[in-house]
Amino acid sequence: MADVRVQFYGHVRQYHNLKTEIDNAITEVLESGSYVMGPKDKQFEGELAIHMGMKHAIGCNSGTDAIWLAFRALGIGPGDEVITTSNTFWATAEAIWIVGATAVLVDIEPRTRNIDVTKIQEKITPKTKAIVPVHLYGQCAEMDAIWEIAKKHNLLVVEDCAQAIGARGDTFKIGDQSDAVCMSFITAKNLGTFGDGGAVVTNRDDIVEPIRKLCNHGSNKRSVHSFGFNSRLDEIHAAILSVKLKHIDRWNDLRIARAADYAELLAGTKITLPYVKPGYRHVFHLYVIETPKRDDLQEYLKEQGIIALTNYPIAIHQQEGYPPFGLGDPHPTLPHTERNAAECLSLPLYPELTREEAKIVADAILEWERKSG
Ligand SMILES: Cc1ncc(COP(=O)(O)O)c(C=O)c1O
């Protein structure tokens, strides 16, 4: 393979750009002697809630935990059906199965590749308890339509916002009318720590203490326990996230600028470029193109020293482990999801990517197209 000219991830560059601030934050935690459930977690939770314009944030160990902790606090469990999409990372559905509920998968709207809101209604049964929209690749699902359906059928709404901190809809903000919004802070996310982290963000006062207890072995008082788990946001990660949160709006702007570069440089190609809904702020966690010759293009880029990856080449319902415990329709009909799985290719995109690097990628794609016809 050729030497790598354009990397897929930018987090090491990001670390170098913020090295002093991050090293100082970590050192401060190390010197403090307080590594879990300390002041840095509290501070970050407050900052995150303000950034999202919501009342509460509760740090936890991962985005996956955030989703199922929210489910448990909201009373979602065995016998319940939860509607979501199959074009997502496995963890969205995994969280549904962890609480013993059934994942009901809806096809995507082909342009945004988010859940098709016109197909939700037909999947609602007396057992349906919640809808879990995923703001995939950094663009919000159509929350106004989803909230309307949820209200009509008395359903809970838990947003999977792992990929979309800072995104917005045209007339709505993430979380406006939802029961919970779940965040992931794993390294490559728009806001990522150097390891795992997550949070539940909510306007509901009644689920805050239950989630805090669940995260801490069912305890909010020393030596007193009820049923729970261990899922806490470590102080080192909270301190790193506080440093990085200050930069998130600027980083998202840079992602949007590089996405605009790709759109300009690739105008006129036959490959399908990401679609941004009018009025939406798409924060481009991933820049996912589509082409029927995806594998061929990915290989060609690799030969040119450009790393492109796939999100998600095997949809949830196509995974060998689907549906665990029989908690899902084994053969759902999801043609748009399956086409996206076969054709999607994620180009390098991160705030530290330069326009020159985006041009190297775009030129290679144009060259491939000329050669492959
Ligand atoms: C859409 C989506 N949901 C959930 C998760 C799970 O987050 P985590 O890896 O922090 O558990 C991720 C990311 O990994 C994700 O991309």
Short mmCIF file of C-alpha atoms and ligand atoms in Angstrom, two decimals:
data_model
loop_
_atom_site.label_atom_id
_atom_site.label_comp_id
_atom_site.label_asym_id
_atom_site.label_seq_id
_atom_site.Cartn_x
_atom_site.Cartn_y
_atom_site.Cartn_z
CA MET A 1 0.00 0.00 0.00
CA ALA A 2 1.12 3.57 -0.72
CA ASP A 3 2.23 5.83 2.13
CA VAL A 4 -0.78 7.41 3.76
CA ARG A 5 -1.31 10.92 2.39
CA VAL A 6 -4.71 11.61 3.91
CA GLN A 7 -5.67 9.96 7.18
CA PHE A 8 -9.26 9.13 8.05
CA TYR A 9 -9.10 10.49 11.60
CA GLY A 10 -7.80 13.80 12.94
CA HIS A 11 -7.80 13.35 16.70
CA VAL A 12 -4.03 13.13 17.13
CA ARG A 13 -3.68 16.43 15.25
CA GLN A 14 -6.40 17.81 17.46
CA TYR A 15 -4.48 16.71 20.54
CA HIS A 16 -1.32 18.40 19.29
CA ASN A 17 -3.23 21.64 18.64
CA LEU A 18 -4.57 21.66 22.21
CA LYS A 19 -1.68 19.87 23.89
CA THR A 20 -0.97 22.40 26.64
CA GLU A 21 -4.62 22.83 27.64
CA ILE A 22 -5.29 19.09 27.62
CA ASP A 23 -2.09 18.10 29.40
CA ASN A 24 -2.80 20.71 32.09
CA ALA A 25 -6.37 19.49 32.55
CA ILE A 26 -5.20 15.88 32.92
CA THR A 27 -2.41 16.83 35.32
CA GLU A 28 -4.87 18.78 37.45
CA VAL A 29 -7.07 15.70 37.80
CA LEU A 30 -4.10 13.45 38.59
CA GLU A 31 -2.91 15.85 41.30
CA SER A 32 -6.42 16.20 42.77
CA GLY A 33 -6.69 12.57 43.84
CA SER A 34 -10.34 12.55 42.70
CA TYR A 35 -10.91 10.33 39.67
CA VAL A 36 -14.60 9.41 39.60
CA MET A 37 -17.71 11.40 40.58
CA GLY A 38 -15.72 14.55 41.30
CA PRO A 39 -15.87 18.23 40.39
CA LYS A 40 -14.81 17.84 36.74
CA ASP A 41 -17.80 15.63 35.98
CA LYS A 42 -20.16 18.13 37.62
CA GLN A 43 -18.54 21.01 35.73
CA PHE A 44 -18.75 19.27 32.37
CA GLU A 45 -22.37 18.21 32.94
CA GLY A 46 -23.30 21.85 33.61
CA GLU A 47 -21.43 23.09 30.52
CA LEU A 48 -22.95 20.41 28.30
CA ALA A 49 -26.50 21.15 29.45
CA ILE A 50 -25.95 24.85 28.68
CA HIS A 51 -24.44 24.08 25.29
CA MET A 52 -27.45 21.94 24.38
CA GLY A 53 -29.94 24.41 25.83
CA MET A 54 -31.40 21.73 28.10
CA LYS A 55 -31.93 21.43 31.83
CA HIS A 56 -29.78 18.47 32.88
CA ALA A 57 -26.85 16.39 31.68
CA ILE A 58 -25.73 13.19 33.38
CA GLY A 59 -22.31 11.84 32.44
CA CYS A 60 -21.86 8.10 31.95
CA ASN A 61 -19.39 5.64 30.51
CA SER A 62 -20.45 5.53 26.84
CA GLY A 63 -23.07 6.46 24.29
CA THR A 64 -24.44 2.93 24.43
CA ASP A 65 -24.92 3.18 28.19
CA ALA A 66 -26.53 6.61 27.79
CA ILE A 67 -29.24 5.09 25.58
CA TRP A 68 -30.11 2.11 27.73
CA LEU A 69 -29.80 4.08 30.99
CA ALA A 70 -32.39 6.50 29.56
CA PHE A 71 -34.58 3.53 28.56
CA ARG A 72 -34.42 2.03 32.06
CA ALA A 73 -35.17 5.34 33.76
CA LEU A 74 -38.14 5.81 31.40
CA GLY A 75 -39.48 2.33 32.16
CA ILE A 76 -38.78 0.74 28.76
CA GLY A 77 -38.20 -2.99 29.07
CA PRO A 78 -39.34 -6.52 28.18
CA GLY A 79 -42.52 -6.66 26.09
CA ASP A 80 -42.02 -3.14 24.72
CA GLU A 81 -41.30 -2.31 21.10
CA VAL A 82 -38.92 0.50 20.22
CA ILE A 83 -38.88 1.98 16.72
CA THR A 84 -35.56 2.98 15.19
CA THR A 85 -33.55 2.73 11.97
CA SER A 86 -31.36 -0.07 10.66
CA ASN A 87 -28.86 2.36 9.11
CA THR A 88 -26.97 3.10 12.31
CA PHE A 89 -24.17 1.83 14.47
CA TRP A 90 -25.07 -1.49 16.12
CA ALA A 91 -25.19 0.16 19.58
CA THR A 92 -28.50 1.94 18.89
CA ALA A 93 -30.29 -1.39 18.58
CA GLU A 94 -28.02 -3.07 21.14
CA ALA A 95 -29.25 -0.64 23.81
CA ILE A 96 -32.85 -1.67 23.00
CA TRP A 97 -31.97 -5.34 23.43
CA ILE A 98 -29.98 -4.70 26.62
CA VAL A 99 -33.20 -3.64 28.36
CA GLY A 100 -35.04 -6.63 26.87
CA ALA A 101 -37.19 -4.65 24.42
CA THR A 102 -37.78 -5.42 20.73
CA ALA A 103 -36.12 -3.29 18.04
CA VAL A 104 -38.56 -2.40 15.24
CA LEU A 105 -36.58 -1.21 12.23
CA VAL A 106 -37.87 1.40 9.79
CA ASP A 107 -36.31 2.13 6.38
CA ILE A 108 -34.39 5.34 5.70
CA GLU A 109 -35.35 8.32 3.58
CA PRO A 110 -32.85 7.81 0.75
CA ARG A 111 -31.45 11.34 0.52
CA THR A 112 -30.80 12.13 4.20
CA ARG A 113 -30.40 8.44 5.10
CA ASN A 114 -32.16 9.16 8.39
CA ILE A 115 -35.33 7.36 9.50
CA ASP A 116 -38.17 7.81 6.98
CA VAL A 117 -40.83 9.54 9.06
CA THR A 118 -43.55 8.58 6.57
CA LYS A 119 -42.94 4.92 7.40
CA ILE A 120 -43.08 5.11 11.20
CA GLN A 121 -46.86 5.09 11.59
CA GLU A 122 -47.29 1.66 9.94
CA LYS A 123 -44.91 0.08 12.50
CA ILE A 124 -46.80 1.30 15.56
CA THR A 125 -48.60 -1.41 17.53
CA PRO A 126 -50.17 -1.47 21.02
CA LYS A 127 -46.73 -2.59 22.29
CA THR A 128 -44.84 0.39 20.87
CA LYS A 129 -43.30 2.41 23.69
CA ALA A 130 -40.73 4.70 22.11
CA ILE A 131 -39.13 6.09 18.98
CA VAL A 132 -35.34 6.40 18.80
CA PRO A 133 -34.36 8.69 15.94
CA VAL A 134 -30.65 8.68 15.10
CA HIS A 135 -29.13 11.92 13.80
CA LEU A 136 -26.94 10.01 11.42
CA TYR A 137 -23.69 11.35 10.00
CA GLY A 138 -24.35 14.67 11.81
CA GLN A 139 -27.74 15.67 10.36
CA CYS A 140 -30.88 15.78 12.51
CA ALA A 141 -33.72 13.40 11.81
CA GLU A 142 -37.03 15.17 11.08
CA MET A 143 -37.86 15.73 14.72
CA ASP A 144 -40.93 17.91 14.18
CA ALA A 145 -42.69 15.04 12.37
CA ILE A 146 -41.41 12.50 14.93
CA TRP A 147 -42.68 14.53 17.90
CA GLU A 148 -46.08 14.84 16.22
CA ILE A 149 -46.33 11.06 15.76
CA ALA A 150 -45.09 10.46 19.32
CA LYS A 151 -47.70 12.84 20.77
CA LYS A 152 -50.51 11.27 18.75
CA HIS A 153 -49.61 7.76 19.96
CA ASN A 154 -48.35 8.67 23.43
CA LEU A 155 -44.81 7.44 22.77
CA LEU A 156 -41.52 8.33 24.41
CA VAL A 157 -38.77 9.88 22.28
CA VAL A 158 -35.09 9.18 22.99
CA GLU A 159 -32.72 10.81 20.50
CA ASP A 160 -29.49 9.05 19.56
CA CYS A 161 -27.29 12.14 19.21
CA ALA A 162 -23.96 10.29 19.24
CA GLN A 163 -22.98 11.84 15.90
CA ALA A 164 -24.62 15.22 15.99
CA ILE A 165 -23.63 17.56 18.84
CA GLY A 166 -24.20 21.09 17.55
CA ALA A 167 -26.60 20.06 14.76
CA ARG A 168 -29.96 21.79 14.38
CA GLY A 169 -33.18 21.42 12.42
CA ASP A 170 -34.85 24.17 10.43
CA THR A 171 -37.48 25.02 13.02
CA PHE A 172 -36.37 22.89 15.95
CA LYS A 173 -33.48 22.26 18.26
CA ILE A 174 -32.28 18.82 19.37
CA GLY A 175 -34.13 17.70 22.50
CA ASP A 176 -36.90 20.32 22.35
CA GLN A 177 -39.75 17.88 22.96
CA SER A 178 -37.89 14.63 23.65
CA ASP A 179 -37.62 12.66 26.86
CA ALA A 180 -33.86 12.22 26.55
CA VAL A 181 -30.96 12.94 24.20
CA CYS A 182 -28.05 10.50 24.29
CA MET A 183 -24.48 11.52 23.55
CA SER A 184 -21.33 9.53 22.81
CA PHE A 185 -17.88 10.98 23.43
CA ILE A 186 -15.80 8.17 22.00
CA THR A 187 -12.66 9.57 20.40
CA ALA A 188 -13.72 10.10 16.79
CA LYS A 189 -17.00 11.85 17.58
CA ASN A 190 -17.32 15.61 16.90
CA LEU A 191 -16.81 16.01 20.65
CA GLY A 192 -14.61 13.09 21.66
CA THR A 193 -12.40 12.25 24.61
CA PHE A 194 -9.33 10.00 24.51
CA GLY A 195 -11.31 6.89 25.37
CA ASP A 196 -14.97 6.23 26.17
CA GLY A 197 -17.60 8.61 27.52
CA GLY A 198 -21.27 9.43 27.18
CA ALA A 199 -24.12 11.46 28.64
CA VAL A 200 -27.88 11.61 28.88
CA VAL A 201 -29.21 15.14 28.40
CA THR A 202 -32.81 15.83 29.38
CA ASN A 203 -35.39 18.42 30.36
CA ARG A 204 -37.20 15.85 32.54
CA ASP A 205 -36.47 16.42 36.24
CA ASP A 206 -37.93 13.02 37.19
CA ILE A 207 -35.33 10.87 35.40
CA VAL A 208 -32.19 12.64 36.60
CA GLU A 209 -31.79 10.98 40.01
CA PRO A 210 -32.86 7.54 38.73
CA ILE A 211 -30.15 7.72 36.03
CA ARG A 212 -27.55 8.95 38.52
CA LYS A 213 -28.38 6.05 40.81
CA LEU A 214 -28.39 3.49 38.02
CA CYS A 215 -24.91 4.70 36.95
CA ASN A 216 -23.55 4.26 40.45
CA HIS A 217 -24.52 0.75 41.59
CA GLY A 218 -28.03 1.90 42.47
CA SER A 219 -26.68 4.29 45.07
CA ASN A 220 -26.99 7.99 45.84
CA LYS A 221 -25.99 7.58 49.47
CA ARG A 222 -22.81 5.91 50.70
CA SER A 223 -23.30 2.18 51.42
CA VAL A 224 -27.00 2.23 50.47
CA HIS A 225 -27.85 0.37 47.24
CA SER A 226 -30.62 -0.74 44.97
CA PHE A 227 -30.38 -2.34 41.52
CA GLY A 228 -27.84 -0.56 39.34
CA PHE A 229 -24.64 -0.72 37.33
CA ASN A 230 -21.25 0.95 37.13
CA SER A 231 -21.29 3.52 34.33
CA ARG A 232 -19.65 6.79 35.31
CA LEU A 233 -17.84 9.45 33.36
CA ASP A 234 -14.28 9.45 34.74
CA GLU A 235 -12.83 12.76 35.87
CA ILE A 236 -10.00 12.68 33.32
CA HIS A 237 -12.48 12.33 30.46
CA ALA A 238 -14.77 15.02 31.91
CA ALA A 239 -11.79 17.40 32.18
CA ILE A 240 -10.73 16.69 28.57
CA LEU A 241 -14.31 17.16 27.37
CA SER A 242 -14.60 20.52 29.16
CA VAL A 243 -11.50 21.73 27.31
CA LYS A 244 -12.81 20.46 23.98
CA LEU A 245 -16.40 21.68 24.39
CA LYS A 246 -15.11 25.27 24.17
CA HIS A 247 -14.01 24.53 20.59
CA ILE A 248 -16.98 22.48 19.35
CA ASP A 249 -18.84 25.25 17.49
CA ARG A 250 -15.68 26.32 15.65
CA TRP A 251 -14.79 22.68 14.89
CA ASN A 252 -18.27 22.06 13.51
CA ASP A 253 -17.92 25.16 11.32
CA LEU A 254 -14.64 23.74 9.98
CA ARG A 255 -16.30 20.40 9.23
CA ILE A 256 -19.04 22.27 7.34
CA ALA A 257 -16.42 24.26 5.42
CA ARG A 258 -14.52 21.12 4.37
CA ALA A 259 -17.82 19.46 3.37
CA ALA A 260 -18.52 22.51 1.19
CA ASP A 261 -15.05 22.08 -0.37
CA TYR A 262 -15.84 18.46 -1.24
CA ALA A 263 -19.21 19.49 -2.71
CA GLU A 264 -17.53 22.15 -4.86
CA LEU A 265 -14.59 19.97 -5.94
CA LEU A 266 -16.78 16.97 -6.72
CA ALA A 267 -19.59 18.83 -8.50
CA GLY A 268 -20.44 17.04 -11.73
CA THR A 269 -19.37 13.54 -10.65
CA LYS A 270 -21.72 10.59 -10.91
CA ILE A 271 -21.24 9.64 -7.28
CA THR A 272 -23.99 10.77 -4.90
CA LEU A 273 -22.88 13.46 -2.46
CA PRO A 274 -24.45 14.06 0.98
CA TYR A 275 -27.77 15.91 0.93
CA VAL A 276 -28.35 18.69 3.43
CA LYS A 277 -31.98 19.45 4.22
CA PRO A 278 -32.75 23.15 3.65
CA GLY A 279 -32.37 25.16 6.83
CA TYR A 280 -30.69 22.31 8.75
CA ARG A 281 -27.24 22.61 10.33
CA HIS A 282 -25.56 19.34 9.30
CA VAL A 283 -22.36 19.06 11.36
CA PHE A 284 -20.76 16.37 9.18
CA HIS A 285 -19.58 13.87 11.71
CA LEU A 286 -19.09 11.85 8.55
CA TYR A 287 -19.04 12.81 4.88
CA VAL A 288 -20.69 9.79 3.28
CA ILE A 289 -20.88 9.49 -0.50
CA GLU A 290 -22.62 6.71 -2.42
CA THR A 291 -21.58 4.79 -5.50
CA PRO A 292 -22.48 1.31 -6.78
CA LYS A 293 -18.73 0.79 -7.34
CA ARG A 294 -17.93 1.58 -3.70
CA ASP A 295 -15.43 -1.25 -3.08
CA ASP A 296 -13.53 -0.39 -6.24
CA LEU A 297 -13.31 3.30 -5.29
CA GLN A 298 -12.26 2.51 -1.72
CA GLU A 299 -9.46 0.29 -3.00
CA TYR A 300 -8.35 2.90 -5.54
CA LEU A 301 -8.19 5.58 -2.84
CA LYS A 302 -6.17 3.25 -0.64
CA GLU A 303 -3.67 2.76 -3.48
CA GLN A 304 -3.41 6.58 -3.64
CA GLY A 305 -2.68 6.77 0.10
CA ILE A 306 -6.17 7.98 1.06
CA ILE A 307 -8.08 6.22 3.81
CA ALA A 308 -11.85 6.03 3.28
CA LEU A 309 -14.00 3.82 5.51
CA THR A 310 -17.60 2.57 5.48
CA ASN A 311 -20.46 3.58 7.82
CA TYR A 312 -22.39 1.26 7.81
CA PRO A 313 -21.72 -1.47 5.22
CA ILE A 314 -23.73 -4.05 7.16
CA ALA A 315 -27.04 -2.66 8.40
CA ILE A 316 -28.41 -3.78 11.77
CA HIS A 317 -30.81 -6.33 10.22
CA GLN A 318 -27.99 -7.75 8.06
CA GLN A 319 -25.69 -8.48 11.01
CA GLU A 320 -25.05 -12.12 11.88
CA GLY A 321 -26.22 -11.50 15.44
CA TYR A 322 -29.58 -10.00 14.42
CA PRO A 323 -32.07 -10.27 16.05
CA PRO A 324 -30.62 -11.36 19.42
CA PHE A 325 -33.05 -13.28 21.63
CA GLY A 326 -35.59 -13.07 18.77
CA LEU A 327 -36.25 -9.43 19.69
CA GLY A 328 -36.95 -8.18 16.15
CA ASP A 329 -38.45 -9.11 12.78
CA PRO A 330 -35.79 -11.41 11.25
CA HIS A 331 -36.59 -10.31 7.68
CA PRO A 332 -37.65 -6.66 7.58
CA THR A 333 -38.04 -5.02 4.15
CA LEU A 334 -35.60 -2.10 4.09
CA PRO A 335 -34.48 -1.54 0.46
CA HIS A 336 -33.06 1.97 0.87
CA THR A 337 -31.06 0.90 3.93
CA GLU A 338 -29.64 -2.05 2.01
CA ARG A 339 -28.68 0.12 -0.96
CA ASN A 340 -26.92 2.57 1.35
CA ALA A 341 -25.08 -0.29 3.06
CA ALA A 342 -23.84 -1.52 -0.32
CA GLU A 343 -22.86 1.90 -1.68
CA CYS A 344 -21.76 4.11 1.23
CA LEU A 345 -18.20 5.37 1.55
CA SER A 346 -17.00 7.87 4.18
CA LEU A 347 -14.33 10.31 3.02
CA PRO A 348 -11.85 11.82 5.50
CA LEU A 349 -13.49 14.77 7.27
CA TYR A 350 -12.45 16.42 10.50
CA PRO A 351 -11.80 19.98 11.63
CA GLU A 352 -8.04 19.58 11.18
CA LEU A 353 -8.36 18.38 7.56
CA THR A 354 -7.02 21.08 5.25
CA ARG A 355 -8.62 22.24 1.99
CA GLU A 356 -5.47 20.96 0.24
CA GLU A 357 -6.06 17.49 1.66
CA ALA A 358 -9.73 17.61 0.63
CA LYS A 359 -8.47 18.47 -2.87
CA ILE A 360 -6.13 15.46 -2.90
CA VAL A 361 -9.11 13.25 -2.06
CA ALA A 362 -11.42 14.90 -4.60
CA ASP A 363 -8.79 14.79 -7.37
CA ALA A 364 -8.25 11.08 -6.73
CA ILE A 365 -11.99 10.44 -6.99
CA LEU A 366 -12.22 12.39 -10.24
CA GLU A 367 -9.22 10.48 -11.62
CA TRP A 368 -10.83 7.17 -10.62
CA GLU A 369 -14.05 8.19 -12.34
CA ARG A 370 -12.17 9.06 -15.56
CA LYS A 371 -10.37 5.72 -15.49
CA SER A 372 -13.32 3.56 -14.53
CA GLY A 373 -15.81 5.24 -16.85
C1 LIG B 1 -25.20 6.44 16.15
C2 LIG B 1 -24.46 5.88 17.34
N1 LIG B 1 -25.14 5.43 18.40
C3 LIG B 1 -24.53 4.95 19.49
C4 LIG B 1 -23.16 4.90 19.57
C5 LIG B 1 -22.54 4.28 20.78
O1 LIG B 1 -21.65 5.11 21.43
P1 LIG B 1 -20.43 4.50 22.27
O2 LIG B 1 -19.45 3.94 21.31
O3 LIG B 1 -19.91 5.68 23.02
O4 LIG B 1 -21.01 3.47 23.17
C6 LIG B 1 -22.39 5.36 18.49
C7 LIG B 1 -20.91 5.40 18.47
O5 LIG B 1 -20.11 4.68 18.73
C8 LIG B 1 -23.06 5.85 17.35
O6 LIG B 1 -22.38 6.31 16.29
#
